[in-house]
mmCIF file of N, CA, C and O in Angstrom:
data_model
loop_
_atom_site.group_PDB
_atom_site.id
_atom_site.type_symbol
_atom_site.label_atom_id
_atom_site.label_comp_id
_atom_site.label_asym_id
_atom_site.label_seq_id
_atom_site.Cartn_x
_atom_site.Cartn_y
_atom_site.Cartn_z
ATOM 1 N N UNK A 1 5.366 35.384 135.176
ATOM 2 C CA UNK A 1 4.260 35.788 134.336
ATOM 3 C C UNK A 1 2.987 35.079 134.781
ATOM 4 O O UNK A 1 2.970 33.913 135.175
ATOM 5 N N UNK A 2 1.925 35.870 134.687
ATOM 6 C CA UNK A 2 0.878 35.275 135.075
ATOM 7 C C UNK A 2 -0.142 34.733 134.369
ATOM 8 O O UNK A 2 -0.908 33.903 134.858
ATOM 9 N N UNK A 3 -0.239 35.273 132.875
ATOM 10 C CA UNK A 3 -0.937 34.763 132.293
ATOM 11 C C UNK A 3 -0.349 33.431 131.227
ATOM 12 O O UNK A 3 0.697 33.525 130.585
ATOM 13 N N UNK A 4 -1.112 32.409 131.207
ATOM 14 C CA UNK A 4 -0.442 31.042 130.849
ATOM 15 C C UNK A 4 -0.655 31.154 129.222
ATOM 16 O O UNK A 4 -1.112 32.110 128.596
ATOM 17 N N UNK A 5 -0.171 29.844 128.710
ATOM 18 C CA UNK A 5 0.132 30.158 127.204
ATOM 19 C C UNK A 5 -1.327 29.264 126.720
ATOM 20 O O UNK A 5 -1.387 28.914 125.542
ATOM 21 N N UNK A 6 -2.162 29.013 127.401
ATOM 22 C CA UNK A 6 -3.745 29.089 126.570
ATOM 23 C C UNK A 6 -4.274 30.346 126.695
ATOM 24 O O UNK A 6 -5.225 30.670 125.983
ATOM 25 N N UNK A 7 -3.746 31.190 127.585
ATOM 26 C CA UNK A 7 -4.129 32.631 127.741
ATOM 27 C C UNK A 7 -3.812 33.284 126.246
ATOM 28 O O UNK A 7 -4.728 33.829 125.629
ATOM 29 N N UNK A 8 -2.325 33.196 125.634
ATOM 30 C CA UNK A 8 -2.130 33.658 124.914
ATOM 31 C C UNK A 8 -2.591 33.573 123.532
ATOM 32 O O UNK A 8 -2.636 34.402 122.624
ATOM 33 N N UNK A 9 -2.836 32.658 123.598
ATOM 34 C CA UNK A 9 -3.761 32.067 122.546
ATOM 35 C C UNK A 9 -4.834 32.657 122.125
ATOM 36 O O UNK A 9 -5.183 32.425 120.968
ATOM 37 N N UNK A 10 -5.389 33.292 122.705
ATOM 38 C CA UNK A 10 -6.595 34.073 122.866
ATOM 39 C C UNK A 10 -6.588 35.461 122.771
ATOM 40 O O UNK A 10 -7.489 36.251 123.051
ATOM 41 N N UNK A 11 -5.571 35.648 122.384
ATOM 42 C CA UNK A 11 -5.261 37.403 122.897
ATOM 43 C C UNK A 11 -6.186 38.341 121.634
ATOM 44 O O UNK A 11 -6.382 39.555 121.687
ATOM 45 N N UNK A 12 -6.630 37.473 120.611
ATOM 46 C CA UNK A 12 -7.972 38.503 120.284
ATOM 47 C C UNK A 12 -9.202 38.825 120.910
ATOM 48 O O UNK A 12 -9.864 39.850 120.747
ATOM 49 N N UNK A 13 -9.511 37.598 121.835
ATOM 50 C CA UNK A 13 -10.680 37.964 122.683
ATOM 51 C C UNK A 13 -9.760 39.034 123.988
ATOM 52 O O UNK A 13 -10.286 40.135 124.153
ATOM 53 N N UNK A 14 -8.669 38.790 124.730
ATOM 54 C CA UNK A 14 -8.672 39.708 125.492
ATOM 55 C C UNK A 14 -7.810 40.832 125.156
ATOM 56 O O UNK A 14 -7.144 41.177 126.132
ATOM 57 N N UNK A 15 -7.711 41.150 124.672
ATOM 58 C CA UNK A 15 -6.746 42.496 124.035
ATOM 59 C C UNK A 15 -7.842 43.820 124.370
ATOM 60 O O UNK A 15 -7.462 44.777 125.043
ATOM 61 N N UNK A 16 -9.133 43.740 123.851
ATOM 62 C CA UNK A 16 -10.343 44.200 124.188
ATOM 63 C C UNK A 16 -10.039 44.798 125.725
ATOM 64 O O UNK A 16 -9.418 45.749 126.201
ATOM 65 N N UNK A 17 -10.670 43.919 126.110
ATOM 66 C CA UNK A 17 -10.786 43.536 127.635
ATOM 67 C C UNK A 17 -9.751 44.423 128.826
ATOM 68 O O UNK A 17 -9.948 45.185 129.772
ATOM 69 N N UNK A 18 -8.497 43.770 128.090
ATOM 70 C CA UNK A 18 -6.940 44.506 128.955
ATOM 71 C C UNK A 18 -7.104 45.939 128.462
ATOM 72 O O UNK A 18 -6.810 46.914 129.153
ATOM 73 N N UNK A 19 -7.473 45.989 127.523
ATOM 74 C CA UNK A 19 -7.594 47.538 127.062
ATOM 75 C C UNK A 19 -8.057 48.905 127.973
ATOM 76 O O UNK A 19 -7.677 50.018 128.338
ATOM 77 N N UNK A 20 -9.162 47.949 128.045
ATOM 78 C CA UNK A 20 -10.650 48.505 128.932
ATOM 79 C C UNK A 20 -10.073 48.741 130.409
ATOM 80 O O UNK A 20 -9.981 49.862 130.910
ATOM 81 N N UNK A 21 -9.852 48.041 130.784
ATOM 82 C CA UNK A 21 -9.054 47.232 132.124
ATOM 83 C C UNK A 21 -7.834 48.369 132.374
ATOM 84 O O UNK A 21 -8.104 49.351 133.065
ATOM 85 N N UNK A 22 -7.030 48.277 132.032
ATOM 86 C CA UNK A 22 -5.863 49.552 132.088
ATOM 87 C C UNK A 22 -6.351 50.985 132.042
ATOM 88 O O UNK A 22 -6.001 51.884 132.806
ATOM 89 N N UNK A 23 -7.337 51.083 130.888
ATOM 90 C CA UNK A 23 -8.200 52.873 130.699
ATOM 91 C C UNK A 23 -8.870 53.076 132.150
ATOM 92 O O UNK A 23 -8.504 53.896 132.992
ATOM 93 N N UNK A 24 -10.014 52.082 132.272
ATOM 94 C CA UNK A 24 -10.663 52.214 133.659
ATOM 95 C C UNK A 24 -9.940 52.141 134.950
ATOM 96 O O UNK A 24 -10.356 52.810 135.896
ATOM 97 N N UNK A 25 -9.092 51.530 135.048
ATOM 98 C CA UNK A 25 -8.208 51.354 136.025
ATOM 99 C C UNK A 25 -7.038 51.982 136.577
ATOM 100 O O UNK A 25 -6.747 52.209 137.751
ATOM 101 N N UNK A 26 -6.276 52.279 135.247
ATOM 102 C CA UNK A 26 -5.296 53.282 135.432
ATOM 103 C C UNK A 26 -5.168 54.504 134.915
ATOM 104 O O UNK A 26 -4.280 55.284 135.259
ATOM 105 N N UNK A 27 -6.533 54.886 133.580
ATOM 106 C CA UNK A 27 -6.424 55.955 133.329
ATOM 107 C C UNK A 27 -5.863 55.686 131.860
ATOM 108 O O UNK A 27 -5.061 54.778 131.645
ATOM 109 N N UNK A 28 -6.466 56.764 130.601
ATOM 110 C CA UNK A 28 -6.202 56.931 129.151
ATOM 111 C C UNK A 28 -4.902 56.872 128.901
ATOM 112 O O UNK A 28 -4.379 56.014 128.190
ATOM 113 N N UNK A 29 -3.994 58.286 129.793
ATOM 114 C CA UNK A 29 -2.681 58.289 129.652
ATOM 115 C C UNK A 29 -1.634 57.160 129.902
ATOM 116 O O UNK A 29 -0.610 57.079 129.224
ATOM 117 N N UNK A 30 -2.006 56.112 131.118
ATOM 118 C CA UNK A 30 -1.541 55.254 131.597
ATOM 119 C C UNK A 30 -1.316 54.253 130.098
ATOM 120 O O UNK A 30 -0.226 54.083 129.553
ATOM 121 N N UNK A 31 -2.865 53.570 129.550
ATOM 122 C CA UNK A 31 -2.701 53.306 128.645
ATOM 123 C C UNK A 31 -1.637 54.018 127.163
ATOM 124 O O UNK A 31 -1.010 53.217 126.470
ATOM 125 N N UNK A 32 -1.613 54.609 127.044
ATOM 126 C CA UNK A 32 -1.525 55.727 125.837
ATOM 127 C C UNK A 32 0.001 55.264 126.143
ATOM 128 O O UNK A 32 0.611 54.610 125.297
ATOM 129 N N UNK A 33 0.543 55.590 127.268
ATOM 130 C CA UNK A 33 1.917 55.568 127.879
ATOM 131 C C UNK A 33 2.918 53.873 127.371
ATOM 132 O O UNK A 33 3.958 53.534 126.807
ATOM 133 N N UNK A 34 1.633 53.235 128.095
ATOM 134 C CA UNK A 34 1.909 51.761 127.349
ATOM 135 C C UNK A 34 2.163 51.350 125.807
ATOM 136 O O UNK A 34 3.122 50.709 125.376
ATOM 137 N N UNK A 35 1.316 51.757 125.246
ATOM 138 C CA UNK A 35 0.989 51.393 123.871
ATOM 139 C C UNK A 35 2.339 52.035 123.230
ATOM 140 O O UNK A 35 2.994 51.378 122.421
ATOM 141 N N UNK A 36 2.752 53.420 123.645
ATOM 142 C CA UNK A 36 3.769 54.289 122.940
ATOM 143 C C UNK A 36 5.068 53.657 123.316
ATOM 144 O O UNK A 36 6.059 53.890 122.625
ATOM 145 N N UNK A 37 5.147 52.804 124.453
ATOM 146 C CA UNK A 37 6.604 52.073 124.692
ATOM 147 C C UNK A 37 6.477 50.818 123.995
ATOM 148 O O UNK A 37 7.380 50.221 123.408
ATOM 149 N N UNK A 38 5.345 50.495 124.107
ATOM 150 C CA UNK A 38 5.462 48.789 123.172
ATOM 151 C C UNK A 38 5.919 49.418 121.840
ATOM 152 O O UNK A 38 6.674 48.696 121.189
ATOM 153 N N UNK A 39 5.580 50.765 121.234
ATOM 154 C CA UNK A 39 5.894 51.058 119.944
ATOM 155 C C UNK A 39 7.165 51.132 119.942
ATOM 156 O O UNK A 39 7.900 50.426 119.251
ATOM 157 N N UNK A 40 7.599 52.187 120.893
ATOM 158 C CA UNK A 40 9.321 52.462 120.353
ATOM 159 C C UNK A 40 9.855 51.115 120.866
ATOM 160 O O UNK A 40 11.047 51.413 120.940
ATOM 161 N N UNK A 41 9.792 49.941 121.237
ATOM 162 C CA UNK A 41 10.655 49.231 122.098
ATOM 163 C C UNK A 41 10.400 48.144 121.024
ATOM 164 O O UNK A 41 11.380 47.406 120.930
ATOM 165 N N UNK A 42 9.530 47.860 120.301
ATOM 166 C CA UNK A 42 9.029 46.386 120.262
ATOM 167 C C UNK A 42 8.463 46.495 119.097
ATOM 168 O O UNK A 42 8.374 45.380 118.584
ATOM 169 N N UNK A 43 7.958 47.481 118.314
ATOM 170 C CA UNK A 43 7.281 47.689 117.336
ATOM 171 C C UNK A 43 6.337 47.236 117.109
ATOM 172 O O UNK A 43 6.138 46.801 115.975
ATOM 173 N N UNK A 44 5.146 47.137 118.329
ATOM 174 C CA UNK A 44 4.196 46.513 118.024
ATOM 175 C C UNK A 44 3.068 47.060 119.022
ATOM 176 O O UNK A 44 3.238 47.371 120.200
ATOM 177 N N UNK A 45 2.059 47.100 118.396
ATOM 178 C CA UNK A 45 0.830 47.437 119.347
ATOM 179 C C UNK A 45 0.396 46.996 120.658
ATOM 180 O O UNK A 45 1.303 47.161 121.473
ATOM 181 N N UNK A 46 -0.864 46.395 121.271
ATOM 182 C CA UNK A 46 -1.085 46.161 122.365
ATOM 183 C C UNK A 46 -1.741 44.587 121.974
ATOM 184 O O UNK A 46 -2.004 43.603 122.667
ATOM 185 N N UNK A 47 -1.841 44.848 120.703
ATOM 186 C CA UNK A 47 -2.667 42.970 120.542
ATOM 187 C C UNK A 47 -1.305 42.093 120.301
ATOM 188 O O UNK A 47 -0.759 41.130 120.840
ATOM 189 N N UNK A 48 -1.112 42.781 119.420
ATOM 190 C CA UNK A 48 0.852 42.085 118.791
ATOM 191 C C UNK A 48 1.279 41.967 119.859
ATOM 192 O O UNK A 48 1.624 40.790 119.966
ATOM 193 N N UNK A 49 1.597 42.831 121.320
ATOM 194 C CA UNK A 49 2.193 42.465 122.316
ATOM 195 C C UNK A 49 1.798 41.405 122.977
ATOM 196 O O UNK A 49 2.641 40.564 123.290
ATOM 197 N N UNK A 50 0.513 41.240 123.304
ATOM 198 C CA UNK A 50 -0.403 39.763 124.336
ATOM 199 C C UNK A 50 0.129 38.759 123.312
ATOM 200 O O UNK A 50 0.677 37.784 123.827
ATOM 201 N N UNK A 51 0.091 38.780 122.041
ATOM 202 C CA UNK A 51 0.309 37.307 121.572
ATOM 203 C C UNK A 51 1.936 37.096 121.470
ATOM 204 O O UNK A 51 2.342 36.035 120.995
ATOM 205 N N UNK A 52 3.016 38.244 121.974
ATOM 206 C CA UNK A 52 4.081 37.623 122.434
ATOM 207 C C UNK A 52 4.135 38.465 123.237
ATOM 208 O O UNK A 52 4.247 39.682 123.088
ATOM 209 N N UNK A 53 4.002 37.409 124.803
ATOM 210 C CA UNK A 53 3.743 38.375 125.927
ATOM 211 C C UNK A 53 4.185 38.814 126.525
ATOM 212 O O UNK A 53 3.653 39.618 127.290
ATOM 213 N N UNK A 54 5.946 38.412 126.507
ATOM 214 C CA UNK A 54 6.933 38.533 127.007
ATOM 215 C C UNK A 54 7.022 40.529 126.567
ATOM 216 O O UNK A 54 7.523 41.382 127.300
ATOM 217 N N UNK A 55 6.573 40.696 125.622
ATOM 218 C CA UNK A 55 6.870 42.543 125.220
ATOM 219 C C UNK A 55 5.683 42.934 126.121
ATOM 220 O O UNK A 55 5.965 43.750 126.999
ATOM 221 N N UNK A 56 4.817 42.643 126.086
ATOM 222 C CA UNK A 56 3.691 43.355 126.964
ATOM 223 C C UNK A 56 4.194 43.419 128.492
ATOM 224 O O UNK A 56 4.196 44.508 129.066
ATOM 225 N N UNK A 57 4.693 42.056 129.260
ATOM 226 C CA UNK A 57 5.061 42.046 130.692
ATOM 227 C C UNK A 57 6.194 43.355 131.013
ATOM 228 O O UNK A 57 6.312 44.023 132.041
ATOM 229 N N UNK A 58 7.108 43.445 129.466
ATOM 230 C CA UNK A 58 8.404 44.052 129.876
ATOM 231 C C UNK A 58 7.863 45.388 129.890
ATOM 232 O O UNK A 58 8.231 46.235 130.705
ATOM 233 N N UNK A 59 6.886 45.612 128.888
ATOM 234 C CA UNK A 59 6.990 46.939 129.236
ATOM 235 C C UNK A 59 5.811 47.337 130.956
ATOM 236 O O UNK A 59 5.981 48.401 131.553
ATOM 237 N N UNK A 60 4.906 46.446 131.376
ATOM 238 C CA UNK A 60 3.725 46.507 132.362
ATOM 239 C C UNK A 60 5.266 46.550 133.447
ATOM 240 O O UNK A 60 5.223 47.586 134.110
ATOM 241 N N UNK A 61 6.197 45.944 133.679
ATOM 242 C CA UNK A 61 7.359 46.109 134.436
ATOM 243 C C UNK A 61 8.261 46.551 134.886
ATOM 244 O O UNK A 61 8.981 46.340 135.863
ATOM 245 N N UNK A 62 8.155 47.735 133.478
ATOM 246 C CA UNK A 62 8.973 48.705 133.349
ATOM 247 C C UNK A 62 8.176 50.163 133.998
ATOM 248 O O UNK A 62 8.995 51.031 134.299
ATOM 249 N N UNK A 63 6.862 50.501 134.223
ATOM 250 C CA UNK A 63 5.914 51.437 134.744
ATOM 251 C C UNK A 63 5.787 51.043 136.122
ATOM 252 O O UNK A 63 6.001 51.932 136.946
ATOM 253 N N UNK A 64 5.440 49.727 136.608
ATOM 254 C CA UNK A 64 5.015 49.546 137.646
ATOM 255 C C UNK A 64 6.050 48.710 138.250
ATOM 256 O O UNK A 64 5.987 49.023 139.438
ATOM 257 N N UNK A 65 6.872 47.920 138.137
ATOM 258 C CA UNK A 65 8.078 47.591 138.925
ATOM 259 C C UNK A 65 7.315 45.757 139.352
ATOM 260 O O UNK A 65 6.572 45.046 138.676
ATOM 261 N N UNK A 66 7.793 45.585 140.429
ATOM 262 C CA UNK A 66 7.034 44.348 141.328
ATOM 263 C C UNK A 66 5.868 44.030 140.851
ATOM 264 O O UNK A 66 5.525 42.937 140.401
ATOM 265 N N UNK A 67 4.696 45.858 141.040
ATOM 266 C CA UNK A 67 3.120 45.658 141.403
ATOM 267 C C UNK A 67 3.067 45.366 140.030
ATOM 268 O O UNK A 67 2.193 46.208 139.825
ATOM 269 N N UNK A 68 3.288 44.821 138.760
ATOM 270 C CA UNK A 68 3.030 44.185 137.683
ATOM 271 C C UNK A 68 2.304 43.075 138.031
ATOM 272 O O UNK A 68 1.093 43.013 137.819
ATOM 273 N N UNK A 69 2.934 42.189 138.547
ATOM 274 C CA UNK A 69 2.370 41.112 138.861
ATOM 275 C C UNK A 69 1.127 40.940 139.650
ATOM 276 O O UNK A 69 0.500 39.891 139.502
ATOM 277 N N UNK A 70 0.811 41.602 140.250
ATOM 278 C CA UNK A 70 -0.466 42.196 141.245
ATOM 279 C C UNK A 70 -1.862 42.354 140.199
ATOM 280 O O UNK A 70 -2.959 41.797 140.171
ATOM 281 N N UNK A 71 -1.220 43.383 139.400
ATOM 282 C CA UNK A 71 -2.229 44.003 137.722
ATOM 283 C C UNK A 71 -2.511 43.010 137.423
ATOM 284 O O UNK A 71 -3.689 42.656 137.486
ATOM 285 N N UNK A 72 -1.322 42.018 136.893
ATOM 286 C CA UNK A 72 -1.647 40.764 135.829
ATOM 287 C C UNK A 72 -3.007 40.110 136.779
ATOM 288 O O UNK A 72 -4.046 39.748 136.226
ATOM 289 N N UNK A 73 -2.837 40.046 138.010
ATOM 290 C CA UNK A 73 -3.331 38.759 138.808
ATOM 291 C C UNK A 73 -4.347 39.476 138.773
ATOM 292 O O UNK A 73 -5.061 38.810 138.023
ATOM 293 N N UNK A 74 -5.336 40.981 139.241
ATOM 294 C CA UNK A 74 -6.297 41.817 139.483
ATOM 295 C C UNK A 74 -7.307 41.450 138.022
ATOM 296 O O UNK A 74 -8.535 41.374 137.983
ATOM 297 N N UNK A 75 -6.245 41.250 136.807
ATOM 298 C CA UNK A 75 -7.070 41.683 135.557
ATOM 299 C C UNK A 75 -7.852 40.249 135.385
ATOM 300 O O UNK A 75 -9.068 40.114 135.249
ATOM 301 N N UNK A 76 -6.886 39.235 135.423
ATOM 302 C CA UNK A 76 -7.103 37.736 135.394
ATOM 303 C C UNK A 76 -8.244 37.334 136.029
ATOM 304 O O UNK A 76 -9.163 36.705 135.505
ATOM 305 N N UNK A 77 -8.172 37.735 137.259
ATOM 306 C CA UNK A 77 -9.384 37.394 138.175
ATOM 307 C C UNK A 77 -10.577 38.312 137.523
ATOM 308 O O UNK A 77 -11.554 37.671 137.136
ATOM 309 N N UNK A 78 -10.600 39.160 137.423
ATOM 310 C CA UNK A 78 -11.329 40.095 136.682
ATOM 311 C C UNK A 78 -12.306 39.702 135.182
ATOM 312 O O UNK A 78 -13.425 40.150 134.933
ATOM 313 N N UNK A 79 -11.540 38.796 134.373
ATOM 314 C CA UNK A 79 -11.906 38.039 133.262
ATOM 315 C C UNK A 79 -12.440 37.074 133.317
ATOM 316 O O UNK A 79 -13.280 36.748 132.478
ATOM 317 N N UNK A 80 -12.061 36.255 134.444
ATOM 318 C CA UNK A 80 -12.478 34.565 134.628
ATOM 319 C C UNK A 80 -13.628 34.178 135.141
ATOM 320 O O UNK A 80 -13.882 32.979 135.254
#
């Protein structure tokens, strides 16, 4: 995982942000796609997921495989 647990801490300021970040990047559906598996899987949205991040990675892992980790690192740098 790439983002650290002061990251998580924060996940009201970036929840925003990753939002934006996934729409522009990968596209509405991409998002839309996400949000609807954190629902059936995890029961929880996209902010509920960053602040336990372990549901957000599983499902970013489950779409993109490996290149998850690539995203995490693209978005990170992207924020900082």
């Amino acid at each position: 995982m790439i983002f650290s647990s002061a990251m998580q801490n924060n996940y009201d300021a970036i929840a925003p942000s990753l939002r934006k970040y996934i729409e522009d990047n990968l596209g509405k559906s991409t998002l839309n796609k996400i949000e609807q598996r954190l629902m059936e899987r995890h029961g929880v949205g996209l902010v509920q997921a960053i602040k336990d991040f372990y549901k957000f990675d599983s499902a970013l892992r489950e779409f993109f495989g490996a290149a998850a980790d690539g995203l995490e690192l693209k978005f990170m740098q992207n924020i900082i």
